[in-house]
Tab-separated table of C-alpha atoms and ligand atoms in Angstrom:
chain	number	residue	atom	x	y	z
H	24	MET	CA	34.744	-2.400	30.637
H	25	GLN	CA	32.922	-2.299	26.848
H	26	CYS	CA	34.129	0.786	24.613
H	27	ARG	CA	30.990	1.278	22.352
H	28	VAL	CA	28.444	-1.093	22.303
H	29	ARG	CA	25.386	-1.717	19.425
H	30	VAL	CA	22.435	-1.779	19.425
H	31	PHE	CA	19.212	-2.761	17.351
H	32	ALA	CA	15.280	-2.328	18.612
H	33	PRO	CA	13.112	-2.986	16.289
H	34	ALA	CA	10.204	-1.652	14.690
H	35	SER	CA	6.506	-2.903	16.252
H	36	VAL	CA	2.809	-3.760	14.581
H	37	SER	CA	-0.008	-1.872	17.547
H	38	ASN	CA	-3.441	-2.829	18.109
H	39	LEU	CA	-3.592	-5.894	16.632
H	40	GLY	CA	-7.192	-4.497	15.592
H	41	PRO	CA	-9.338	-5.488	18.540
H	42	GLY	CA	-6.162	-4.552	20.882
H	43	PHE	CA	-6.173	-0.776	21.564
H	44	ASP	CA	-3.522	-0.624	23.609
H	45	VAL	CA	-2.304	-3.677	24.752
H	46	LEU	CA	-1.613	-5.540	22.372
H	47	GLY	CA	1.107	-5.528	19.473
H	48	LEU	CA	4.152	-8.119	17.794
H	49	ALA	CA	7.568	-6.822	16.359
H	50	ILE	CA	8.405	-7.473	13.395
H	51	GLU	CA	12.018	-8.472	11.981
H	52	ARG	CA	12.606	-4.866	9.632
H	53	PRO	CA	12.861	-2.234	10.131
H	54	GLY	CA	14.006	-0.232	13.294
H	55	ASP	CA	16.440	2.215	14.867
H	56	VAL	CA	20.262	1.065	16.128
H	57	VAL	CA	21.560	3.414	19.068
H	58	GLU	CA	24.994	2.897	19.877
H	59	ALA	CA	26.587	4.061	23.456
H	60	GLU	CA	29.044	4.857	24.118
H	61	PHE	CA	31.426	6.306	28.360
H	62	ARG	CA	31.892	10.182	28.900
H	63	ASP	CA	33.580	11.331	31.825
H	64	SER	CA	30.137	14.255	32.915
H	65	PRO	CA	27.908	12.308	34.168
H	66	GLY	CA	24.228	12.083	32.737
H	67	VAL	CA	23.819	11.455	29.183
H	68	GLU	CA	25.096	13.367	26.220
H	69	ILE	CA	23.240	13.211	22.272
H	70	ALA	CA	26.621	13.568	20.028
H	71	ALA	CA	23.771	12.643	17.007
H	72	VAL	CA	20.726	12.496	15.971
H	73	THR	CA	20.665	10.525	12.215
H	74	GLY	CA	17.755	9.431	9.490
H	75	ASP	CA	15.926	11.398	10.752
H	76	GLY	CA	16.381	14.825	8.306
H	77	GLY	CA	16.419	17.367	11.494
H	78	LEU	CA	13.440	16.589	13.561
H	79	LEU	CA	13.703	15.001	16.522
H	80	PRO	CA	15.605	16.626	19.230
H	81	ALA	CA	19.076	16.248	20.099
H	82	ASP	CA	18.145	17.598	24.122
H	83	PRO	CA	18.517	14.498	25.536
H	84	GLY	CA	15.472	15.342	27.589
H	85	ARG	CA	13.500	15.398	25.350
H	86	ASN	CA	14.353	12.567	22.852
H	87	VAL	CA	12.741	9.053	23.804
H	88	ALA	CA	16.509	7.172	23.956
H	89	GLY	CA	18.210	10.040	25.862
H	90	VAL	CA	15.380	9.953	28.335
H	91	ALA	CA	15.540	6.105	28.225
H	92	ALA	CA	18.728	6.165	29.230
H	93	ALA	CA	19.027	8.651	31.402
H	94	SER	CA	16.656	6.796	33.237
H	95	LEU	CA	18.545	3.272	33.719
H	96	LEU	CA	21.877	5.259	34.187
H	97	GLN	CA	20.134	6.518	37.865
H	98	HIS	CA	18.624	3.439	38.293
H	99	LEU	CA	21.899	1.676	37.959
H	100	ALA	CA	23.696	4.656	39.958
H	101	LEU	CA	21.085	4.580	42.231
H	102	SER	CA	21.409	1.039	43.080
H	103	GLY	CA	24.677	1.075	42.798
H	104	ILE	CA	24.277	-2.213	40.928
H	105	ALA	CA	27.262	-0.040	38.230
H	106	ALA	CA	29.585	-0.486	41.010
H	107	GLU	CA	28.893	-3.209	41.684
H	108	ARG	CA	29.266	-4.702	38.008
H	109	LEU	CA	32.477	-3.125	36.748
H	110	GLY	CA	34.124	-3.598	39.191
H	111	GLY	CA	35.097	-0.143	40.224
H	112	ALA	CA	34.023	1.726	43.546
H	113	ARG	CA	33.286	4.536	41.546
H	114	PRO	CA	32.504	3.999	37.687
H	115	PRO	CA	31.639	5.863	34.992
H	116	THR	CA	28.377	7.452	35.661
H	117	GLY	CA	27.923	9.739	32.041
H	118	VAL	CA	27.132	8.259	28.804
H	119	ARG	CA	27.889	8.976	25.435
H	120	LEU	CA	24.863	7.710	22.320
H	121	TRP	CA	24.675	7.937	18.582
H	122	VAL	CA	20.821	7.624	17.826
H	123	HIS	CA	20.177	6.879	14.423
H	124	LYS	CA	17.079	6.326	13.314
H	125	GLN	CA	16.217	3.838	10.327
H	126	MET	CA	12.080	3.570	10.423
H	127	PRO	CA	10.349	6.870	8.861
H	128	LEU	CA	9.144	8.871	11.633
H	129	ALA	CA	4.630	9.221	13.072
H	130	SER	CA	4.541	5.417	11.181
H	131	GLY	CA	2.350	3.612	13.340
H	132	LEU	CA	5.257	1.536	13.216
H	133	GLY	CA	6.135	1.863	16.622
H	134	GLY	CA	9.323	4.359	15.982
H	135	SER	CA	9.057	5.994	19.723
H	136	ALA	CA	8.863	3.610	21.506
H	137	ALA	CA	12.170	0.731	19.573
H	138	SER	CA	15.010	4.893	20.338
H	139	SER	CA	13.623	4.073	23.443
H	140	VAL	CA	13.826	0.572	23.471
H	141	ALA	CA	17.701	0.977	22.380
H	142	GLY	CA	18.817	4.098	24.715
H	143	ALA	CA	17.726	1.596	27.378
H	144	LEU	CA	19.094	-1.928	26.172
H	145	ALA	CA	22.762	0.495	24.692
H	146	VAL	CA	22.686	1.394	27.951
H	147	ASN	CA	22.352	-1.112	30.146
H	148	GLU	CA	25.140	-3.880	27.248
H	149	LEU	CA	27.426	-0.625	27.993
H	150	TYR	CA	27.990	-1.835	32.021
H	151	GLY	CA	28.048	-5.363	31.116
H	152	ARG	CA	23.895	-5.968	30.990
H	153	PRO	CA	23.125	-5.861	35.070
H	154	LEU	CA	19.988	-6.126	34.271
H	155	ALA	CA	17.626	-8.453	32.644
H	156	LYS	CA	16.108	-7.536	29.237
H	157	ASP	CA	12.476	-7.570	31.459
H	158	ALA	CA	13.181	-5.699	33.973
H	159	LEU	CA	14.167	-2.778	30.939
H	160	LEU	CA	11.662	-2.459	30.351
H	161	PRO	CA	9.677	0.878	33.058
H	162	HIS	CA	12.454	2.596	31.695
H	163	ALA	CA	11.943	2.025	27.423
H	164	LEU	CA	8.459	3.307	28.566
H	165	ALA	CA	10.331	6.220	30.235
H	166	GLY	CA	11.783	7.673	26.459
H	167	GLU	CA	8.052	6.575	24.989
H	168	GLN	CA	5.891	8.278	27.598
H	169	VAL	CA	8.125	11.380	26.057
H	170	ALA	CA	6.795	10.807	22.752
H	171	ALA	CA	3.651	10.293	23.123
H	172	GLY	CA	2.669	11.196	26.229
H	173	THR	CA	0.577	8.460	27.828
H	174	VAL	CA	2.256	5.627	28.365
H	175	HIS	CA	0.975	2.574	26.271
H	176	ALA	CA	4.272	-0.524	25.952
H	177	ASP	CA	2.046	-2.126	23.339
H	178	ASN	CA	4.756	-1.229	20.879
H	179	VAL	CA	7.896	-1.242	23.672
H	180	ALA	CA	7.036	-4.701	25.392
H	181	PRO	CA	7.526	-5.997	22.205
H	182	SER	CA	10.409	-3.884	20.060
H	183	LEU	CA	12.223	-4.549	23.315
H	184	LEU	CA	10.649	-8.588	24.174
H	185	GLY	CA	10.058	-9.398	20.594
H	186	GLY	CA	6.808	-11.878	19.944
H	187	ILE	CA	3.434	-10.781	20.272
H	188	LYS	CA	2.640	-9.067	23.431
H	189	ALA	CA	-0.560	-8.611	25.471
H	190	ILE	CA	-0.820	-5.814	28.396
H	191	ARG	CA	-3.404	-7.158	31.250
H	192	GLY	CA	-2.685	-3.710	33.218
H	193	TYR	CA	-0.004	-1.019	33.916
H	194	THR	CA	-0.712	-0.620	37.611
H	195	PRO	CA	1.350	-2.815	38.160
H	196	LEU	CA	2.341	-3.401	34.323
H	197	GLU	CA	1.789	-6.641	33.704
H	198	VAL	CA	2.998	-8.151	30.281
H	199	LEU	CA	2.342	-12.016	29.238
H	200	ASP	CA	3.535	-13.985	26.597
H	201	LEU	CA	1.404	-15.145	23.490
H	202	PRO	CA	2.180	-17.623	21.455
H	203	VAL	CA	3.307	-17.207	17.515
H	204	PRO	CA	2.213	-19.833	15.667
H	205	PRO	CA	4.964	-20.850	13.118
H	206	ALA	CA	3.338	-20.277	9.900
H	207	LEU	CA	2.227	-16.447	10.348
H	208	ARG	CA	3.620	-13.378	7.891
H	209	LEU	CA	3.194	-10.261	7.892
H	210	VAL	CA	3.233	-7.545	5.540
H	211	VAL	CA	3.450	-4.229	6.531
H	212	VAL	CA	2.557	-1.327	4.753
H	213	HIS	CA	4.075	2.300	5.073
H	214	PRO	CA	2.158	4.758	2.455
H	215	HIS	CA	4.579	7.830	1.921
H	216	THR	CA	2.326	10.140	4.677
H	217	GLU	CA	2.037	11.423	7.989
H	218	VAL	CA	-0.436	10.958	10.741
H	219	GLN	CA	0.369	12.612	14.062
H	220	THR	CA	-0.118	9.386	16.970
H	221	SER	CA	-1.356	12.123	19.569
H	222	TYR	CA	-3.966	13.262	17.806
H	223	ALA	CA	-5.072	9.772	16.185
H	224	ARG	CA	-5.212	8.983	20.469
H	225	ARG	CA	-7.920	11.659	20.539
H	226	LEU	CA	-9.944	10.348	17.986
H	227	VAL	CA	-10.429	7.768	20.596
H	228	ARG	CA	-10.008	9.069	24.189
H	229	GLU	CA	-11.990	11.448	23.334
H	230	HIS	CA	-15.411	8.849	22.667
H	231	SER	CA	-17.398	8.243	24.167
H	232	PHE	CA	-19.098	3.701	23.058
H	233	PRO	CA	-21.921	2.078	22.900
H	234	ILE	CA	-21.500	-0.948	24.602
H	235	GLU	CA	-21.816	-2.950	22.017
H	236	ILE	CA	-18.835	-1.012	19.863
H	237	ALA	CA	-17.241	-2.697	23.315
H	238	VAL	CA	-18.534	-6.111	24.005
H	239	ALA	CA	-17.896	-6.228	19.529
H	240	ASN	CA	-14.053	-6.201	20.758
H	241	LEU	CA	-13.773	-8.177	23.587
H	242	GLY	CA	-15.114	-11.370	20.891
H	243	ASN	CA	-12.464	-10.530	19.009
H	244	MET	CA	-9.838	-10.235	21.380
H	245	ALA	CA	-11.101	-13.040	22.646
H	246	GLY	CA	-10.934	-14.533	19.566
H	247	LEU	CA	-7.472	-13.979	19.118
H	248	VAL	CA	-5.802	-14.980	21.071
H	249	ALA	CA	-8.253	-17.985	20.977
H	250	ALA	CA	-6.905	-18.097	17.568
H	251	LEU	CA	-3.719	-17.836	18.450
H	252	HIS	CA	-2.995	-20.743	21.120
H	253	ARG	CA	-4.333	-22.900	18.733
H	254	GLY	CA	-2.052	-21.432	16.086
H	255	ASP	CA	-5.557	-20.739	13.752
H	256	LEU	CA	-4.690	-18.464	10.962
H	257	GLU	CA	-8.074	-17.521	9.492
H	258	LEU	CA	-9.578	-17.418	13.175
H	259	LEU	CA	-6.740	-14.846	13.775
H	260	GLY	CA	-7.786	-13.187	10.710
H	261	ARG	CA	-11.627	-12.688	11.406
H	262	SER	CA	-10.338	-11.056	15.153
H	263	LEU	CA	-8.378	-9.184	13.343
H	264	GLU	CA	-11.745	-6.843	12.631
H	265	ASP	CA	-11.930	-3.126	15.488
H	266	ARG	CA	-14.637	-1.506	16.778
H	267	LEU	CA	-13.143	1.062	18.162
H	268	ALA	CA	-10.394	2.990	16.678
H	269	GLU	CA	-10.134	1.998	13.647
H	270	PRO	CA	-13.536	3.968	12.266
H	271	LEU	CA	-12.987	6.726	13.315
H	272	ARG	CA	-9.377	6.411	12.132
H	273	ILE	CA	-9.074	4.930	8.513
H	274	GLY	CA	-10.601	8.652	7.529
H	275	LEU	CA	-6.687	9.985	7.872
H	276	ILE	CA	-5.153	7.585	6.405
H	277	PRO	CA	-6.048	8.269	1.940
H	278	GLY	CA	-7.301	4.536	0.098
H	279	ALA	CA	-6.841	2.336	3.090
H	280	ALA	CA	-10.532	1.544	2.590
H	281	ALA	CA	-9.887	0.610	0.000
H	282	VAL	CA	-5.598	-0.946	0.755
H	283	LYS	CA	-8.280	-3.721	3.105
H	284	LEU	CA	-10.111	-4.806	0.599
H	285	ALA	CA	-7.242	-5.197	-1.854
H	286	ALA	CA	-5.380	-7.107	1.834
H	287	ARG	CA	-8.043	-10.196	1.118
H	288	ALA	CA	-8.923	-9.869	-2.825
H	289	ALA	CA	-4.719	-11.084	-2.691
H	290	GLY	CA	-5.564	-13.956	-0.213
H	291	ALA	CA	-4.542	-12.373	3.544
H	292	LEU	CA	-6.159	-13.641	5.936
H	293	GLY	CA	-6.988	-9.866	7.813
H	294	CYS	CA	-5.800	-6.326	8.018
H	295	SER	CA	-6.487	-3.103	9.541
H	296	ILE	CA	-3.778	-0.269	10.530
H	297	SER	CA	-0.566	-0.493	12.870
H	298	GLY	CA	-0.957	2.166	15.232
H	299	SER	CA	-2.472	5.175	14.877
H	300	GLY	CA	-1.251	4.225	11.315
H	301	PRO	CA	-0.379	4.911	8.602
H	302	SER	CA	0.832	2.240	8.052
H	303	MET	CA	-1.572	-1.282	7.267
H	304	PHE	CA	-0.915	-4.352	8.411
H	305	ALA	CA	-3.024	-8.313	7.138
H	306	VAL	CA	-2.162	-11.261	8.435
H	307	THR	CA	-1.296	-14.522	5.432
H	308	GLY	CA	-0.195	-18.014	6.255
H	309	ASP	CA	3.175	-18.043	4.006
H	310	ASP	CA	5.376	-16.358	2.170
H	311	GLU	CA	4.240	-16.015	-0.989
H	312	THR	CA	0.912	-14.770	0.077
H	313	ALA	CA	2.267	-12.371	2.638
H	314	GLU	CA	5.008	-10.669	-1.462
H	315	ARG	CA	1.689	-10.594	-3.505
H	316	VAL	CA	-0.160	-9.228	-0.938
H	317	ALA	CA	2.330	-6.898	0.026
H	318	ALA	CA	2.038	-6.326	-4.421
H	319	ALA	CA	-1.732	-5.233	-3.915
H	320	MET	CA	-1.450	-3.192	-1.203
H	321	ARG	CA	0.847	-0.944	-1.843
H	322	ILE	CA	-0.234	-0.946	-6.208
H	323	ALA	CA	-3.800	0.097	-3.516
H	324	PHE	CA	-2.083	3.398	-1.784
H	325	ALA	CA	-0.715	4.213	-5.056
H	326	GLU	CA	-4.529	4.028	-7.499
H	327	GLU	CA	-6.611	5.231	-5.022
H	328	ALA	CA	-4.597	8.117	-2.795
H	329	GLY	CA	-1.521	8.586	-5.248
H	330	LEU	CA	0.887	7.549	-1.922
H	331	GLU	CA	3.532	5.996	-2.598
H	332	SER	CA	4.709	2.879	0.261
H	333	GLU	CA	7.586	0.539	0.783
H	334	ALA	CA	6.255	-3.242	2.532
H	335	PHE	CA	7.551	-5.459	5.211
H	336	THR	CA	6.990	-8.862	5.010
H	337	GLY	CA	8.195	-12.252	7.145
H	338	PRO	CA	7.456	-13.843	10.242
H	339	VAL	CA	7.309	-12.063	13.382
H	340	ASN	CA	10.265	-11.307	14.750
H	341	VAL	CA	10.600	-13.524	18.503
H	342	HIS	CA	13.893	-12.267	19.900
H	343	GLY	CA	13.101	-7.989	20.357
H	344	ALA	CA	15.936	-6.344	21.185
H	345	ARG	CA	18.999	-7.417	20.692
H	346	ARG	CA	23.829	-6.283	20.395
H	347	ILE	CA	24.685	-5.638	17.058
H	348	PRO	CA	28.149	-5.800	15.347
S	1	HSE	N1	-1.779	1.045	20.171
S	1	HSE	C1	-2.088	2.810	20.753
S	1	HSE	C2	-2.642	3.916	19.977
S	1	HSE	C3	-0.307	3.126	19.966
S	1	HSE	O1	-3.106	3.480	19.263
S	1	HSE	O2	-2.830	5.156	20.245
S	1	HSE	C4	0.324	4.488	19.434
S	1	HSE	O3	1.310	4.604	19.470
């Protein structure tokens, strides 16, 4: 039987411009780490939450990692899988977690999704991997729902499974794999300010859109999917235009309009808001341009809005969440 397992779940960029709530990709870093071990009493206990500045609940019923872990634990117990896997009639039914937040809160980088994914994956690893990774999705979504109030898988699916994912539908949940062009590089810049996801979602959900706007986004979605299949990064860049959420949210991110211009001027093929912001992302076709774009975006945040920031550059994370030593 495992003593203690550690897992890492990566940050993710959702929406990818036109794909509000239906597109997302995983990045290499940052990400969250969750450790898990068995405990004698049933249910989930959170021994500690670190890296959150004391802002996240340690109550397992309100912590996204705790909720995801409990959801999987219950499934394993009810289905008898845990007993079968551990070769005993009465396997442990309790789990103790340590949740290490290693990414900023309310950043638009899918932080609650990463913690939810890590909570579910840690339990699965502890029990000797009884479920395939994609079967963990509903349990990670149960965690994410606590944070977001609604179910949306555009951060959870890529954080768990890696790559670029499209959520075709929710009833039933259907997650599609999109190809990852090998040359594609992401630039993600996180300015030191916060946007509350719930508020940013309300702005979009309570707005009515003329059909022309919906048509423009559908065209860009089609362009984006075609671009990924063809490996056409120029087309991908032009297809990142979002007429639904971005115009309503960009005012929540000081300096964002200037950051977009700076990214393009430095060679980015396209630039938009990461999830509900305030992080912004851009795409390029090589590492050198990615570094240049990251520097230009950070300067724009500093000069236009007086905001410090950090940048993450690199390829798409195609593996998603994983066990770590
Ligand atoms: N797709 C979501 C949104 C991601 O844009 O509101 C935020 O969690």
